[in-house]
Coordinates of C-alpha atoms in Angstrom, one line a residue:
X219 CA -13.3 25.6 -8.9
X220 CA -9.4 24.8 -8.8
X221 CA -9.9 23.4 -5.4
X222 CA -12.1 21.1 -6.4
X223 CA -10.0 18.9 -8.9
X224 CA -6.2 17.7 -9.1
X225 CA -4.3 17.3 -11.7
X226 CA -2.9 13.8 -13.0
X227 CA 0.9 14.1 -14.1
X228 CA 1.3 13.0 -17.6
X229 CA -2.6 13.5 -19.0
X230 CA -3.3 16.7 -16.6
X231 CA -6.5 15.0 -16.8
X232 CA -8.9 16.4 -14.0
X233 CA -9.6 14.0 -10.8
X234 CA -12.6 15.3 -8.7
X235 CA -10.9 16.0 -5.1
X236 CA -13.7 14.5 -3.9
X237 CA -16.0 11.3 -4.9
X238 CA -18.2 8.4 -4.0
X239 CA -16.3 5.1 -2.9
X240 CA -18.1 1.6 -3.4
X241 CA -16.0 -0.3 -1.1
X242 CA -19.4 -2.4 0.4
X243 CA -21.6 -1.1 -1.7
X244 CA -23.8 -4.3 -1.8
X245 CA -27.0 -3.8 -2.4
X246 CA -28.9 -1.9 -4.7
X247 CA -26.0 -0.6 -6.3
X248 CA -27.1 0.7 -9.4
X249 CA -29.4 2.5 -7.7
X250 CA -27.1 4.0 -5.1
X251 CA -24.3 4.6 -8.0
X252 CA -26.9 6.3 -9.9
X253 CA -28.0 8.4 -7.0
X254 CA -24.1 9.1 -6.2
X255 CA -24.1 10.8 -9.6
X256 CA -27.5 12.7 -9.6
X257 CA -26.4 13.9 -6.4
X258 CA -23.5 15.5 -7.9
X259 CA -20.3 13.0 -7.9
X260 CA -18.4 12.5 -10.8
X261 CA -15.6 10.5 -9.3
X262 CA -16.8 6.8 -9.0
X263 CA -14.2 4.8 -7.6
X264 CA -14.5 0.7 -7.7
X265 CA -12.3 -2.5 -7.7
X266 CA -12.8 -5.7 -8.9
X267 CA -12.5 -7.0 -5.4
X268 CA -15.7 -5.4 -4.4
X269 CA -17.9 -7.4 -6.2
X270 CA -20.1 -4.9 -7.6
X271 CA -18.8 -3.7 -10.8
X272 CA -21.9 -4.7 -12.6
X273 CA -24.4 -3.2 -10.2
X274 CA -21.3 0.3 -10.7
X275 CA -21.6 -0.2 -14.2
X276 CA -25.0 0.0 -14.5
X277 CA -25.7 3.1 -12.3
X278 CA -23.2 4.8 -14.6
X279 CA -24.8 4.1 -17.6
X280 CA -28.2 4.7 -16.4
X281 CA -26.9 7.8 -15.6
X282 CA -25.2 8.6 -18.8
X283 CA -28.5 7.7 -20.7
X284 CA -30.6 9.8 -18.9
X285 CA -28.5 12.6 -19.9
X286 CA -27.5 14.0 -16.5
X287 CA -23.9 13.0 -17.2
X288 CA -21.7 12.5 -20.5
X289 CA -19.1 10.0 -20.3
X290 CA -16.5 12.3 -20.3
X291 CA -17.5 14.4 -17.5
X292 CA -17.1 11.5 -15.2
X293 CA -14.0 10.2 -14.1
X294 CA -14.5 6.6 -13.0
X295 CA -11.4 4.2 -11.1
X296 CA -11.2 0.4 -10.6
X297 CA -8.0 -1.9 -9.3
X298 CA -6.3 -4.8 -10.0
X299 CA -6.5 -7.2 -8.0
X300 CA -3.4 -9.5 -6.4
X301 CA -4.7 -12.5 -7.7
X302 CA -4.0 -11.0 -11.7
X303 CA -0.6 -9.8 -11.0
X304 CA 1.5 -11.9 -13.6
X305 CA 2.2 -10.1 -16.5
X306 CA -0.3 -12.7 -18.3
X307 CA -3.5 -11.4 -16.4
X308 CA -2.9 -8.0 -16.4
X309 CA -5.1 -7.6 -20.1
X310 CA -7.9 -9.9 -19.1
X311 CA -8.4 -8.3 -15.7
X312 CA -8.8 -4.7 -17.0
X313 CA -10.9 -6.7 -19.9
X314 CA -13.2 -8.1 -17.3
X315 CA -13.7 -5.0 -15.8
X316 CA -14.6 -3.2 -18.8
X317 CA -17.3 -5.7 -19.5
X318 CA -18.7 -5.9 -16.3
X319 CA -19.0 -1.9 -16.3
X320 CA -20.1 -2.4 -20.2
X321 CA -17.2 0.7 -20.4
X322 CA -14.1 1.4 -23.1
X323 CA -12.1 2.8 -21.0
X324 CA -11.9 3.8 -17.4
X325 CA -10.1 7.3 -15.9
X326 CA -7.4 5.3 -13.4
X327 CA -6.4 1.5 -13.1
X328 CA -4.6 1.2 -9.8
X329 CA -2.6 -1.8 -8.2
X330 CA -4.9 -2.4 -5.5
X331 CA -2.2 -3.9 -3.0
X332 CA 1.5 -4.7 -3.7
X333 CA 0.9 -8.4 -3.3
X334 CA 1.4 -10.8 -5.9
X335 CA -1.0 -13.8 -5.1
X336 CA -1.6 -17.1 -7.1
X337 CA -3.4 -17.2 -9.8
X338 CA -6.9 -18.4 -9.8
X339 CA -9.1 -18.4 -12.9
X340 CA -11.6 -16.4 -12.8
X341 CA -14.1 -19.5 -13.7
X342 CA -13.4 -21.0 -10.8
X343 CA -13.4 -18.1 -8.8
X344 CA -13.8 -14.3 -9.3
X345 CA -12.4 -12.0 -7.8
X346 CA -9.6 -14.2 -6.8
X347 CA -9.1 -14.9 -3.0
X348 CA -6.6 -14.3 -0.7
X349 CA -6.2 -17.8 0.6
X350 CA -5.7 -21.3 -1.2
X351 CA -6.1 -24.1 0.7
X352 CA -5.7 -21.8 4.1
X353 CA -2.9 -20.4 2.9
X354 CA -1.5 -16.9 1.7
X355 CA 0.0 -18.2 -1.7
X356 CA 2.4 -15.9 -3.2
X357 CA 3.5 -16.3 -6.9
X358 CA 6.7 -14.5 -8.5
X359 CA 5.1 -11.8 -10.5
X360 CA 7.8 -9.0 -9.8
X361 CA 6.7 -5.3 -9.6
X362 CA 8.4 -4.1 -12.8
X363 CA 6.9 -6.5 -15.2
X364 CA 3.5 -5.9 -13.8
X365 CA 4.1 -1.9 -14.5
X366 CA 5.3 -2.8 -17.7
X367 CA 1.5 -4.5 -18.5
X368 CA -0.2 -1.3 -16.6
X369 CA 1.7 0.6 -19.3
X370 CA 0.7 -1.1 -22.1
X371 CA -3.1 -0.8 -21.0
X372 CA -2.4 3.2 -21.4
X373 CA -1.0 2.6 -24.8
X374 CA -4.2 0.2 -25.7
X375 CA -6.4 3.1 -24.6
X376 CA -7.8 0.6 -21.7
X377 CA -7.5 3.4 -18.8
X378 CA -6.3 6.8 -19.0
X379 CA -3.7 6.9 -15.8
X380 CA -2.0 4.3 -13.8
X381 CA -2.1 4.4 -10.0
X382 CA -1.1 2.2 -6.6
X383 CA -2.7 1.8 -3.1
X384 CA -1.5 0.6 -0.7
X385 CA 2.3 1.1 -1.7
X386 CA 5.0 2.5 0.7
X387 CA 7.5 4.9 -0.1
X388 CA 10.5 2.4 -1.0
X389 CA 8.8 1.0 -3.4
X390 CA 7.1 3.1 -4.6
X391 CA 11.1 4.7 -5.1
X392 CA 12.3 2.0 -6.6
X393 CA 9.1 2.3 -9.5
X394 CA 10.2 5.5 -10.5
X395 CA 13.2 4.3 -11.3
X396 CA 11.9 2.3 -14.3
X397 CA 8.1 3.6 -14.8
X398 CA 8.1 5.1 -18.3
X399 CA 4.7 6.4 -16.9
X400 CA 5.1 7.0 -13.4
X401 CA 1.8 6.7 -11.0
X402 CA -0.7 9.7 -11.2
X403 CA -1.9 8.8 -7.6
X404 CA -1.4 7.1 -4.6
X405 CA -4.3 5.7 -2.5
X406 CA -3.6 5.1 0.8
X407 CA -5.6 4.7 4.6
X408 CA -5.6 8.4 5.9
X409 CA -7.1 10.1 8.6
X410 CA -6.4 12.0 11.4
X411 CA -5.5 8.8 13.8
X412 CA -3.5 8.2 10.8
X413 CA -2.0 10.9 9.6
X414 CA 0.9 10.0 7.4
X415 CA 2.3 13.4 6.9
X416 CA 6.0 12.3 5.7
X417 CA 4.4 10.1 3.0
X418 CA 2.4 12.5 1.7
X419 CA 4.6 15.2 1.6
X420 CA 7.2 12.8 -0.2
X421 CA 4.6 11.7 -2.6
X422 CA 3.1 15.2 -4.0
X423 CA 7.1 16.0 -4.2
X424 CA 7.2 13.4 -7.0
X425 CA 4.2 14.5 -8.7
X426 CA 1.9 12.1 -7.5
X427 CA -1.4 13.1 -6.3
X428 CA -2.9 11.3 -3.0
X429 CA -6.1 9.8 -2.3
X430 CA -7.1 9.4 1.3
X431 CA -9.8 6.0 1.3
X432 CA -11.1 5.6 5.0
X433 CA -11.6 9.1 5.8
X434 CA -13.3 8.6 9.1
X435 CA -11.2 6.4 10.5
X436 CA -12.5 2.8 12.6
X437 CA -16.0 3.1 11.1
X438 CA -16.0 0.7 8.1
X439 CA -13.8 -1.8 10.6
X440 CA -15.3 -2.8 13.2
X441 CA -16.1 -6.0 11.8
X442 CA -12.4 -6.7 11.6
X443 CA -10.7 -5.2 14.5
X444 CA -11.0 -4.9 17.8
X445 CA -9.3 -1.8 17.9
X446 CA -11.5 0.0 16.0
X447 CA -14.6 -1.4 18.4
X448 CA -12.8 0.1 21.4
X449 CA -11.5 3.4 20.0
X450 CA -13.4 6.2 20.0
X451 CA -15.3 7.1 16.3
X452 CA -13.9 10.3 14.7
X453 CA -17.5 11.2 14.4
X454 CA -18.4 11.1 18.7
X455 CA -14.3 12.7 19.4
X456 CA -14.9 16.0 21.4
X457 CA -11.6 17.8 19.2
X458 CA -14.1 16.6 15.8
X459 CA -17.4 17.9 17.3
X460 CA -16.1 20.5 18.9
X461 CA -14.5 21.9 15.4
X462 CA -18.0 21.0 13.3
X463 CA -20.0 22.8 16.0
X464 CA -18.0 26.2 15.5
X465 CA -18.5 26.0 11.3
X466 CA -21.5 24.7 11.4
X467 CA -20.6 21.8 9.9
X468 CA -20.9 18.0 10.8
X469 CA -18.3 15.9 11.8
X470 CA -18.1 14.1 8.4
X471 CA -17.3 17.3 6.6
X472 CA -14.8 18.5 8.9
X473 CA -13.1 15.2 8.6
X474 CA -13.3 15.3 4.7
X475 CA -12.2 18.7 4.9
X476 CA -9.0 18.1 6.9
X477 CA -7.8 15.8 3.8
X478 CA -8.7 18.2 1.3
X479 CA -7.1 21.2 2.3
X480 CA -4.0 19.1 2.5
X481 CA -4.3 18.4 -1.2
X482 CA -6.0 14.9 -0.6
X483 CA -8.8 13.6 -2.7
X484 CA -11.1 11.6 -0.3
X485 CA -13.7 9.0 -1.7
X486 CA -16.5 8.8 1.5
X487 CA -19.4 6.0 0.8
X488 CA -22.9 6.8 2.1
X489 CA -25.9 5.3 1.3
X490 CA -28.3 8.3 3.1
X491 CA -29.2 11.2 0.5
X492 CA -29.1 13.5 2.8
X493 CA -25.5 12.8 4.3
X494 CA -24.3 12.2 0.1
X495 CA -25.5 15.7 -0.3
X496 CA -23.7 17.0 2.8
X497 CA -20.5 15.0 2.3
X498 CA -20.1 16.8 -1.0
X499 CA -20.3 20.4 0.6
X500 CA -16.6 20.7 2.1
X501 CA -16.1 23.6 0.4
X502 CA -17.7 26.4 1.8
X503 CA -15.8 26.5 4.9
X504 CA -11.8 26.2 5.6
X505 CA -10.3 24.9 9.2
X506 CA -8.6 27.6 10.8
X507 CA -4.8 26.8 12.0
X508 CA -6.2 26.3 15.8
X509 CA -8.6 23.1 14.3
X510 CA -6.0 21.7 12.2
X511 CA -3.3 21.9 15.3
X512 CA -6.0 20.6 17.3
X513 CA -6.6 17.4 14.9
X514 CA -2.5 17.4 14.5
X515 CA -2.9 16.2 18.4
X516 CA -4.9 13.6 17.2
X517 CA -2.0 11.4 15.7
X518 CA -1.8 7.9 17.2
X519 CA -0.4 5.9 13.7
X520 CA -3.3 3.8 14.1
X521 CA -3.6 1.6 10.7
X522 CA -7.2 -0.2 10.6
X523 CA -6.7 -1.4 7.0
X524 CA -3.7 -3.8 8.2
X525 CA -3.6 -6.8 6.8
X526 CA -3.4 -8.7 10.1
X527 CA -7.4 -7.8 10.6
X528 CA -8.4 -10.3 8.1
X529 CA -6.3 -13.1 9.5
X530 CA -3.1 -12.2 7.3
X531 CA 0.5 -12.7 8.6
X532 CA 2.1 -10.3 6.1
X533 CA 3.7 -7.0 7.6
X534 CA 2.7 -4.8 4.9
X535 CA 3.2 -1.6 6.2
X536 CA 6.4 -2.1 8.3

């Protein structure tokens, strides 16, 4: 069972390796949360941005009062959005969130992305939006005072660990260099057109354990990129079928797989029971070193998840 959890720095709190993400989740979701967690998941992981903590909330709850879960064997995440980054918003986001969820604490609060966006109150407009007036609107909300807030959640008993996403290796440097608790994860795009291998390497160095979000690559983008409507799927590549033919397997699980055995917690969304059940059973198989040389090839530092694809002129990840 060791290979099925990682262990947070600070808490050594248990984080399912793998669990259900609720990134468009948008219908039904109580239903399909709920279903996540009969199914088997015990990692839930939302964000305020999604617009669905509610529907997350409830399916949890449901769940918990049915008495297929207690609270405590599930290990639920949410972010912060950009939006909530001055040191004044930090407490009333995670407050919102708590509310919407009707939950006392949640497992991880992560910095969704390193951008510090004007405030808009949430009366007006909730989850904040990227653009005021048609405009990218930046406020000075500095990294180290928003850590200090994250902290002082911990401390209030709010969440449980702190995280980022979306952060590069400079800053995430710089961080450690005044964190008095440093980030238990990392949650980053990662697949194999993506593969990131210096990162993550660097990352587990420092103690800091690595979610992969968009495990199989262009298929949650096509609606924003054109790349990812011309490149091939990771689910129709030969080298991906090719592999899942000789285990047995499908392509989704080999894909899955690939991050895991690296040490990679993946979060894969379904809304099919069948594929829910499948997606969790990554562990009854290993790549041999001829598959994972063979997806190595795959490499093309192809980033879907760039800002740029939603009309954004900010150079993120450069």
């Amino acid at each position: 069972m060791s290979d099925q959890y990682l262990t947070l720095n600070r808490t050594n709190d248990k984080m399912p390796i793998i669990g259900f993400g609720c990134w468009k989740v948008e219908e039904n979701t109580e239903e399909v949360i709920y279903n996540a967690i009969k199914n088997g998941y015990r990692l839930i992981d939302g964000a305020a941005v999604y617009n669905n903590e509610v529907g997350v909330g409830r399916g949890i709850n449901r769940a918990i009062k049915e008495g297929i879960v207690k609270r405590e064997d599930l290990f639920v995440v949410s972010k912060l959005w950009n939006n909530y980054h001055n040191k004044a918003h930090v407490r009333p986001a995670i407050e919102r969130t708590l509310k919407d969820m009707n939950l006392d604490y949640i497992d991880l609060y992560i910095i969704h992305f390193p951008v510090p966006l004007e405030y808009v109150d949430p009366a007006v407009q909730y989850p904040g939006p990227w653009f005021i007036d048609g405009k990218v609107a930046l406020e000075k909300s500095p990294m180290h005072e928003l850590w200090a807030e994250m902290e002082k959640l911990v401390d209030a008993g709010l969440t449980r660990n702190l995280g980022v996403s979306n952060f590069n290796c400079q800053l995430i440097m710089d961080l450690l260099t005044y964190a008095k608790y440093k980030p238990a994860t990392l949650q980053i795009e990662l697949h194999p057109y993506l593969q990131q291998d210096p990162l993550v390497k660097w990352v587990q160095e420092q103690g800091i354990q690595v979610t992969a979000y968009s495990s199989f690559g262009p298929s949650s983008y096509v609606v924003f990129s054109d790349t990812a409507k011309t490149i091939p799927t990771l689910f129709e590549h030969d080298v991906i079928k090719s592999i899942a033919s000789k285990h047995n397997k499908t392509p989704a699980q080999v894909l899955l797989r690939w991050s895991v055995e690296r040490k990679v917690a993946v979060i894969p969304k379904s809304m099919n029971e069948d594929r829910l059940k499948s997606n969790l059973d990554i562990f009854s198989f290993k790549l041999d070193e001829k598959d994972t040389e063979e997806i190595k090839k795959l490499e093309q530092n192809l980033r879907f998840n760039s800002l740029f694809a939603y009309g954004i002129n900010i150079p993120l990840f450069d």
